Amino acid sequence: FITFGGSNDGVIYLKAARRMLGGEVLYRDFFEFVTPGTPLLFLVLFKIFGTRLWIPNATLVAVGLANAVLAILIARRIMSPRVVLLPAAAFVALAFGGHATPTHHWFSVLPAVAAIAVLIEKRTSLRLVGAGALCGLSLCFTQNRGTMALLGVGVFLLWEWRHTRTAWRVWLKRELFLLAGFIVAVMSINGYVVWKAGLERFFYCTV
């Protein structure tokens, strides 16, 4: 497959998905040190479309476009209308263009940024659950990024509570909604792999 820059590390996850397509079990039959989101994503795409060479490239373009759109949506909330396209343009030109490889790195960035877009306008219960689920999805691609995304949102909620001086129960309720969405997403996506490979093996490989 073709990369726009950087390394060809994406081949690792394509091979993992191909092995899973052949019946092997991630972590049990072969080692991987990141959470299973990337191989599972390619596995699903391979099952739908077959093992086509265009799949990683199309996926990469879709992730890049989605990140650019999210940058615009977030910028509209905090920047002048005249420069809302600047963050997206800088992202494509300076960040994505030089390191465009379909790996867990970009796949985990997208839901983490989406969590910001969900919460930037207001923090309702439904939005907090959604943001928590997006942080959990980020963890399912890269465990440390998803964990830090959750921690970052949690710390922001604490900061916001201290500045608005609302009751502590309001802050605790918000944190629990965030955590609930996170746990559901993590268990839903990782659960099948943990069941097949075993919790001990999964923990050893990823933690």
PDB file of C-alpha atoms in Angstrom:
ATOM      1  CA  PHE A   1       0.000   0.000   0.000  1.00  0.00           C
ATOM      2  CA  ILE A   2       1.025   3.637  -0.374  1.00  0.00           C
ATOM      3  CA  THR A   3       1.854   6.024   2.442  1.00  0.00           C
ATOM      4  CA  PHE A   4       1.939   9.800   2.121  1.00  0.00           C
ATOM      5  CA  GLY A   5       5.001  10.063   4.314  1.00  0.00           C
ATOM      6  CA  GLY A   6       6.705   8.612   7.365  1.00  0.00           C
ATOM      7  CA  SER A   7       7.105   4.864   7.849  1.00  0.00           C
ATOM      8  CA  ASN A   8       5.300   1.769   6.667  1.00  0.00           C
ATOM      9  CA  ASP A   9       4.325   0.662  10.184  1.00  0.00           C
ATOM     10  CA  GLY A  10       0.750   0.257   8.978  1.00  0.00           C
ATOM     11  CA  VAL A  11       1.795  -3.020   7.364  1.00  0.00           C
ATOM     12  CA  ILE A  12       2.081  -4.517  10.850  1.00  0.00           C
ATOM     13  CA  TYR A  13      -1.609  -4.055  11.534  1.00  0.00           C
ATOM     14  CA  LEU A  14      -2.642  -5.158   8.056  1.00  0.00           C
ATOM     15  CA  LYS A  15      -0.719  -8.394   8.593  1.00  0.00           C
ATOM     16  CA  ALA A  16      -2.340  -8.821  12.007  1.00  0.00           C
ATOM     17  CA  ALA A  17      -5.797  -8.383  10.482  1.00  0.00           C
ATOM     18  CA  ARG A  18      -4.938 -10.888   7.737  1.00  0.00           C
ATOM     19  CA  ARG A  19      -3.829 -13.438  10.329  1.00  0.00           C
ATOM     20  CA  MET A  20      -7.038 -12.899  12.291  1.00  0.00           C
ATOM     21  CA  LEU A  21      -8.965 -13.348   9.065  1.00  0.00           C
ATOM     22  CA  GLY A  22      -7.253 -16.736   8.760  1.00  0.00           C
ATOM     23  CA  GLY A  23      -8.441 -17.811  12.208  1.00  0.00           C
ATOM     24  CA  GLU A  24      -5.559 -16.797  14.471  1.00  0.00           C
ATOM     25  CA  VAL A  25      -6.305 -14.980  17.722  1.00  0.00           C
ATOM     26  CA  LEU A  26      -4.638 -11.694  18.560  1.00  0.00           C
ATOM     27  CA  TYR A  27      -2.403 -11.880  21.692  1.00  0.00           C
ATOM     28  CA  ARG A  28      -2.921 -15.636  22.032  1.00  0.00           C
ATOM     29  CA  ASP A  29      -1.347 -16.740  18.745  1.00  0.00           C
ATOM     30  CA  PHE A  30       0.871 -13.724  18.056  1.00  0.00           C
ATOM     31  CA  PHE A  31       2.121 -10.780  20.068  1.00  0.00           C
ATOM     32  CA  GLU A  32       0.970  -7.176  19.784  1.00  0.00           C
ATOM     33  CA  PHE A  33       1.699  -4.425  22.309  1.00  0.00           C
ATOM     34  CA  VAL A  34      -1.189  -2.063  21.540  1.00  0.00           C
ATOM     35  CA  THR A  35      -4.889  -2.551  22.122  1.00  0.00           C
ATOM     36  CA  PRO A  36      -6.782  -4.346  19.320  1.00  0.00           C
ATOM     37  CA  GLY A  37      -8.647  -1.484  17.652  1.00  0.00           C
ATOM     38  CA  THR A  38      -6.489  -1.170  14.529  1.00  0.00           C
ATOM     39  CA  PRO A  39      -6.338  -4.886  13.607  1.00  0.00           C
ATOM     40  CA  LEU A  40     -10.055  -5.210  14.375  1.00  0.00           C
ATOM     41  CA  LEU A  41     -10.876  -2.229  12.154  1.00  0.00           C
ATOM     42  CA  PHE A  42      -8.978  -3.698   9.224  1.00  0.00           C
ATOM     43  CA  LEU A  43     -10.443  -7.140   9.934  1.00  0.00           C
ATOM     44  CA  VAL A  44     -13.975  -5.753   9.626  1.00  0.00           C
ATOM     45  CA  LEU A  45     -13.083  -3.913   6.426  1.00  0.00           C
ATOM     46  CA  PHE A  46     -11.469  -7.054   4.977  1.00  0.00           C
ATOM     47  CA  LYS A  47     -14.581  -9.060   5.756  1.00  0.00           C
ATOM     48  CA  ILE A  48     -16.795  -6.462   4.086  1.00  0.00           C
ATOM     49  CA  PHE A  49     -14.700  -5.608   1.020  1.00  0.00           C
ATOM     50  CA  GLY A  50     -12.139  -8.396   0.833  1.00  0.00           C
ATOM     51  CA  THR A  51      -8.373  -7.962   1.212  1.00  0.00           C
ATOM     52  CA  ARG A  52      -8.045  -5.013  -1.146  1.00  0.00           C
ATOM     53  CA  LEU A  53      -4.962  -2.819  -1.427  1.00  0.00           C
ATOM     54  CA  TRP A  54      -7.047   0.351  -1.465  1.00  0.00           C
ATOM     55  CA  ILE A  55      -8.499  -0.230   2.010  1.00  0.00           C
ATOM     56  CA  PRO A  56      -5.626   1.204   4.128  1.00  0.00           C
ATOM     57  CA  ASN A  57      -5.238   4.206   1.840  1.00  0.00           C
ATOM     58  CA  ALA A  58      -8.973   4.966   1.802  1.00  0.00           C
ATOM     59  CA  THR A  59      -9.101   4.570   5.577  1.00  0.00           C
ATOM     60  CA  LEU A  60      -6.170   6.934   6.000  1.00  0.00           C
ATOM     61  CA  VAL A  61      -7.770   9.597   3.808  1.00  0.00           C
ATOM     62  CA  ALA A  62     -11.060   9.271   5.720  1.00  0.00           C
ATOM     63  CA  VAL A  63      -9.289   9.690   9.076  1.00  0.00           C
ATOM     64  CA  GLY A  64      -7.381  12.726   7.819  1.00  0.00           C
ATOM     65  CA  LEU A  65     -10.523  14.373   6.497  1.00  0.00           C
ATOM     66  CA  ALA A  66     -12.418  13.630   9.709  1.00  0.00           C
ATOM     67  CA  ASN A  67      -9.661  15.173  11.832  1.00  0.00           C
ATOM     68  CA  ALA A  68      -9.642  18.276   9.614  1.00  0.00           C
ATOM     69  CA  VAL A  69     -13.429  18.642   9.921  1.00  0.00           C
ATOM     70  CA  LEU A  70     -13.216  18.304  13.700  1.00  0.00           C
ATOM     71  CA  ALA A  71     -10.508  20.970  13.781  1.00  0.00           C
ATOM     72  CA  ILE A  72     -12.842  23.327  11.932  1.00  0.00           C
ATOM     73  CA  LEU A  73     -15.774  22.559  14.239  1.00  0.00           C
ATOM     74  CA  ILE A  74     -13.674  23.207  17.331  1.00  0.00           C
ATOM     75  CA  ALA A  75     -12.100  26.350  15.855  1.00  0.00           C
ATOM     76  CA  ARG A  76     -15.564  27.801  15.152  1.00  0.00           C
ATOM     77  CA  ARG A  77     -16.185  27.845  18.913  1.00  0.00           C
ATOM     78  CA  ILE A  78     -12.995  29.628  19.951  1.00  0.00           C
ATOM     79  CA  MET A  79     -11.621  31.557  16.957  1.00  0.00           C
ATOM     80  CA  SER A  80     -12.594  34.387  14.647  1.00  0.00           C
ATOM     81  CA  PRO A  81     -14.607  33.276  11.581  1.00  0.00           C
ATOM     82  CA  ARG A  82     -11.836  34.617   9.345  1.00  0.00           C
ATOM     83  CA  VAL A  83      -9.304  32.038  10.570  1.00  0.00           C
ATOM     84  CA  VAL A  84     -11.398  28.950  11.384  1.00  0.00           C
ATOM     85  CA  LEU A  85      -9.793  27.057   8.498  1.00  0.00           C
ATOM     86  CA  LEU A  86      -6.266  27.737   9.741  1.00  0.00           C
ATOM     87  CA  PRO A  87      -6.019  24.858  12.290  1.00  0.00           C
ATOM     88  CA  ALA A  88      -7.276  22.317   9.751  1.00  0.00           C
ATOM     89  CA  ALA A  89      -4.881  23.618   7.095  1.00  0.00           C
ATOM     90  CA  ALA A  90      -1.968  23.515   9.539  1.00  0.00           C
ATOM     91  CA  PHE A  91      -2.919  19.987  10.559  1.00  0.00           C
ATOM     92  CA  VAL A  92      -2.990  18.701   6.976  1.00  0.00           C
ATOM     93  CA  ALA A  93       0.173  20.503   5.902  1.00  0.00           C
ATOM     94  CA  LEU A  94       2.389  20.150   8.966  1.00  0.00           C
ATOM     95  CA  ALA A  95       1.175  17.126  10.951  1.00  0.00           C
ATOM     96  CA  PHE A  96      -0.789  14.713   8.821  1.00  0.00           C
ATOM     97  CA  GLY A  97       0.984  15.211   5.496  1.00  0.00           C
ATOM     98  CA  GLY A  98       4.392  14.221   6.844  1.00  0.00           C
ATOM     99  CA  HIS A  99       3.271  11.234   8.911  1.00  0.00           C
ATOM    100  CA  ALA A 100       0.331   9.802   7.005  1.00  0.00           C
ATOM    101  CA  THR A 101       0.475   6.090   7.794  1.00  0.00           C
ATOM    102  CA  PRO A 102      -2.605   4.003   8.731  1.00  0.00           C
ATOM    103  CA  THR A 103      -1.572   3.030  12.251  1.00  0.00           C
ATOM    104  CA  HIS A 104      -3.090   3.140  15.715  1.00  0.00           C
ATOM    105  CA  HIS A 105      -1.660   6.627  16.240  1.00  0.00           C
ATOM    106  CA  TRP A 106      -4.075   8.411  13.895  1.00  0.00           C
ATOM    107  CA  PHE A 107      -6.979   6.095  14.693  1.00  0.00           C
ATOM    108  CA  SER A 108      -6.674   6.945  18.401  1.00  0.00           C
ATOM    109  CA  VAL A 109      -6.257  10.685  17.796  1.00  0.00           C
ATOM    110  CA  LEU A 110      -9.586  10.946  15.958  1.00  0.00           C
ATOM    111  CA  PRO A 111     -11.924   9.862  18.816  1.00  0.00           C
ATOM    112  CA  ALA A 112      -9.889  11.851  21.358  1.00  0.00           C
ATOM    113  CA  VAL A 113     -10.350  15.029  19.308  1.00  0.00           C
ATOM    114  CA  ALA A 114     -14.006  14.120  18.748  1.00  0.00           C
ATOM    115  CA  ALA A 115     -14.463  14.037  22.531  1.00  0.00           C
ATOM    116  CA  ILE A 116     -13.329  17.683  22.660  1.00  0.00           C
ATOM    117  CA  ALA A 117     -15.753  18.602  19.886  1.00  0.00           C
ATOM    118  CA  VAL A 118     -18.610  16.941  21.773  1.00  0.00           C
ATOM    119  CA  LEU A 119     -17.921  18.781  25.029  1.00  0.00           C
ATOM    120  CA  ILE A 120     -16.686  22.172  23.883  1.00  0.00           C
ATOM    121  CA  GLU A 121     -20.150  23.761  23.689  1.00  0.00           C
ATOM    122  CA  LYS A 122     -21.761  22.309  26.819  1.00  0.00           C
ATOM    123  CA  ARG A 123     -21.412  19.424  29.253  1.00  0.00           C
ATOM    124  CA  THR A 124     -24.760  17.629  29.437  1.00  0.00           C
ATOM    125  CA  SER A 125     -25.071  14.091  30.777  1.00  0.00           C
ATOM    126  CA  LEU A 126     -25.495  12.637  27.297  1.00  0.00           C
ATOM    127  CA  ARG A 127     -22.503  14.537  25.955  1.00  0.00           C
ATOM    128  CA  LEU A 128     -20.366  13.380  28.877  1.00  0.00           C
ATOM    129  CA  VAL A 129     -21.290   9.745  28.266  1.00  0.00           C
ATOM    130  CA  GLY A 130     -20.498  10.223  24.577  1.00  0.00           C
ATOM    131  CA  ALA A 131     -17.153  11.857  25.324  1.00  0.00           C
ATOM    132  CA  GLY A 132     -16.291   9.059  27.736  1.00  0.00           C
ATOM    133  CA  ALA A 133     -17.126   6.492  25.073  1.00  0.00           C
ATOM    134  CA  LEU A 134     -14.913   8.332  22.575  1.00  0.00           C
ATOM    135  CA  CYS A 135     -12.038   8.324  25.071  1.00  0.00           C
ATOM    136  CA  GLY A 136     -12.642   4.597  25.518  1.00  0.00           C
ATOM    137  CA  LEU A 137     -12.572   4.140  21.741  1.00  0.00           C
ATOM    138  CA  SER A 138      -9.270   6.031  21.650  1.00  0.00           C
ATOM    139  CA  LEU A 139      -7.897   3.631  24.271  1.00  0.00           C
ATOM    140  CA  CYS A 140      -8.958   0.684  22.121  1.00  0.00           C
ATOM    141  CA  PHE A 141      -6.520   1.925  19.464  1.00  0.00           C
ATOM    142  CA  THR A 142      -3.733   3.252  21.726  1.00  0.00           C
ATOM    143  CA  GLN A 143      -4.016   2.530  25.425  1.00  0.00           C
ATOM    144  CA  ASN A 144      -1.976   5.451  26.757  1.00  0.00           C
ATOM    145  CA  ARG A 145      -3.643   8.055  24.527  1.00  0.00           C
ATOM    146  CA  GLY A 146      -7.170   7.001  25.504  1.00  0.00           C
ATOM    147  CA  THR A 147      -6.213   6.941  29.172  1.00  0.00           C
ATOM    148  CA  MET A 148      -4.693  10.419  29.021  1.00  0.00           C
ATOM    149  CA  ALA A 149      -7.678  11.749  27.066  1.00  0.00           C
ATOM    150  CA  LEU A 150      -9.992  10.530  29.834  1.00  0.00           C
ATOM    151  CA  LEU A 151      -7.729  12.017  32.485  1.00  0.00           C
ATOM    152  CA  GLY A 152      -7.582  15.332  30.631  1.00  0.00           C
ATOM    153  CA  VAL A 153     -11.362  15.620  30.398  1.00  0.00           C
ATOM    154  CA  GLY A 154     -11.708  14.577  34.029  1.00  0.00           C
ATOM    155  CA  VAL A 155      -9.263  17.259  35.166  1.00  0.00           C
ATOM    156  CA  PHE A 156     -11.088  19.855  33.055  1.00  0.00           C
ATOM    157  CA  LEU A 157     -14.397  18.943  34.722  1.00  0.00           C
ATOM    158  CA  LEU A 158     -12.733  19.404  38.102  1.00  0.00           C
ATOM    159  CA  TRP A 159     -11.324  22.785  37.046  1.00  0.00           C
ATOM    160  CA  GLU A 160     -14.708  23.888  35.708  1.00  0.00           C
ATOM    161  CA  TRP A 161     -16.462  22.805  38.919  1.00  0.00           C
ATOM    162  CA  ARG A 162     -14.041  24.788  41.078  1.00  0.00           C
ATOM    163  CA  HIS A 163     -14.579  27.933  38.991  1.00  0.00           C
ATOM    164  CA  THR A 164     -18.382  27.677  38.775  1.00  0.00           C
ATOM    165  CA  ARG A 165     -18.682  26.826  42.493  1.00  0.00           C
ATOM    166  CA  THR A 166     -21.538  24.369  42.003  1.00  0.00           C
ATOM    167  CA  ALA A 167     -22.334  21.568  44.470  1.00  0.00           C
ATOM    168  CA  TRP A 168     -19.753  18.775  44.640  1.00  0.00           C
ATOM    169  CA  ARG A 169     -22.471  16.267  43.716  1.00  0.00           C
ATOM    170  CA  VAL A 170     -22.770  17.971  40.320  1.00  0.00           C
ATOM    171  CA  TRP A 171     -19.059  17.448  39.670  1.00  0.00           C
ATOM    172  CA  LEU A 172     -19.176  13.831  40.873  1.00  0.00           C
ATOM    173  CA  LYS A 173     -22.193  13.068  38.682  1.00  0.00           C
ATOM    174  CA  ARG A 174     -20.416  14.463  35.633  1.00  0.00           C
ATOM    175  CA  GLU A 175     -17.304  12.436  36.321  1.00  0.00           C
ATOM    176  CA  LEU A 176     -19.369   9.259  36.732  1.00  0.00           C
ATOM    177  CA  PHE A 177     -21.184   9.835  33.435  1.00  0.00           C
ATOM    178  CA  LEU A 178     -17.819  10.304  31.726  1.00  0.00           C
ATOM    179  CA  LEU A 179     -16.402   7.160  33.335  1.00  0.00           C
ATOM    180  CA  ALA A 180     -19.486   5.095  32.516  1.00  0.00           C
ATOM    181  CA  GLY A 181     -19.211   5.857  28.792  1.00  0.00           C
ATOM    182  CA  PHE A 182     -15.511   5.074  28.909  1.00  0.00           C
ATOM    183  CA  ILE A 183     -15.947   1.687  30.605  1.00  0.00           C
ATOM    184  CA  VAL A 184     -18.754   0.587  28.276  1.00  0.00           C
ATOM    185  CA  ALA A 185     -16.694   1.401  25.171  1.00  0.00           C
ATOM    186  CA  VAL A 186     -13.545  -0.289  26.476  1.00  0.00           C
ATOM    187  CA  MET A 187     -15.350  -3.446  27.549  1.00  0.00           C
ATOM    188  CA  SER A 188     -17.459  -3.658  24.385  1.00  0.00           C
ATOM    189  CA  ILE A 189     -14.520  -3.455  21.980  1.00  0.00           C
ATOM    190  CA  ASN A 190     -11.863  -5.309  23.964  1.00  0.00           C
ATOM    191  CA  GLY A 191     -14.222  -7.882  25.443  1.00  0.00           C
ATOM    192  CA  TYR A 192     -14.187 -10.347  22.533  1.00  0.00           C
ATOM    193  CA  VAL A 193     -10.390 -10.362  22.281  1.00  0.00           C
ATOM    194  CA  VAL A 194     -10.035 -10.767  26.043  1.00  0.00           C
ATOM    195  CA  TRP A 195     -12.491 -13.674  25.946  1.00  0.00           C
ATOM    196  CA  LYS A 196     -10.560 -15.416  23.160  1.00  0.00           C
ATOM    197  CA  ALA A 197      -7.008 -14.741  24.331  1.00  0.00           C
ATOM    198  CA  GLY A 198      -7.553 -14.612  28.088  1.00  0.00           C
ATOM    199  CA  LEU A 199      -7.393 -11.647  30.444  1.00  0.00           C
ATOM    200  CA  GLU A 200      -3.902 -12.508  31.708  1.00  0.00           C
ATOM    201  CA  ARG A 201      -2.429 -12.647  28.206  1.00  0.00           C
ATOM    202  CA  PHE A 202      -4.223  -9.468  27.142  1.00  0.00           C
ATOM    203  CA  PHE A 203      -2.942  -7.641  30.224  1.00  0.00           C
ATOM    204  CA  TYR A 204       0.598  -8.913  29.677  1.00  0.00           C
ATOM    205  CA  CYS A 205       0.708  -7.753  26.057  1.00  0.00           C
ATOM    206  CA  THR A 206      -0.936  -4.357  26.425  1.00  0.00           C
ATOM    207  CA  VAL A 207      -0.082  -3.238  29.954  1.00  0.00           C
TER     208      VAL A 207
END
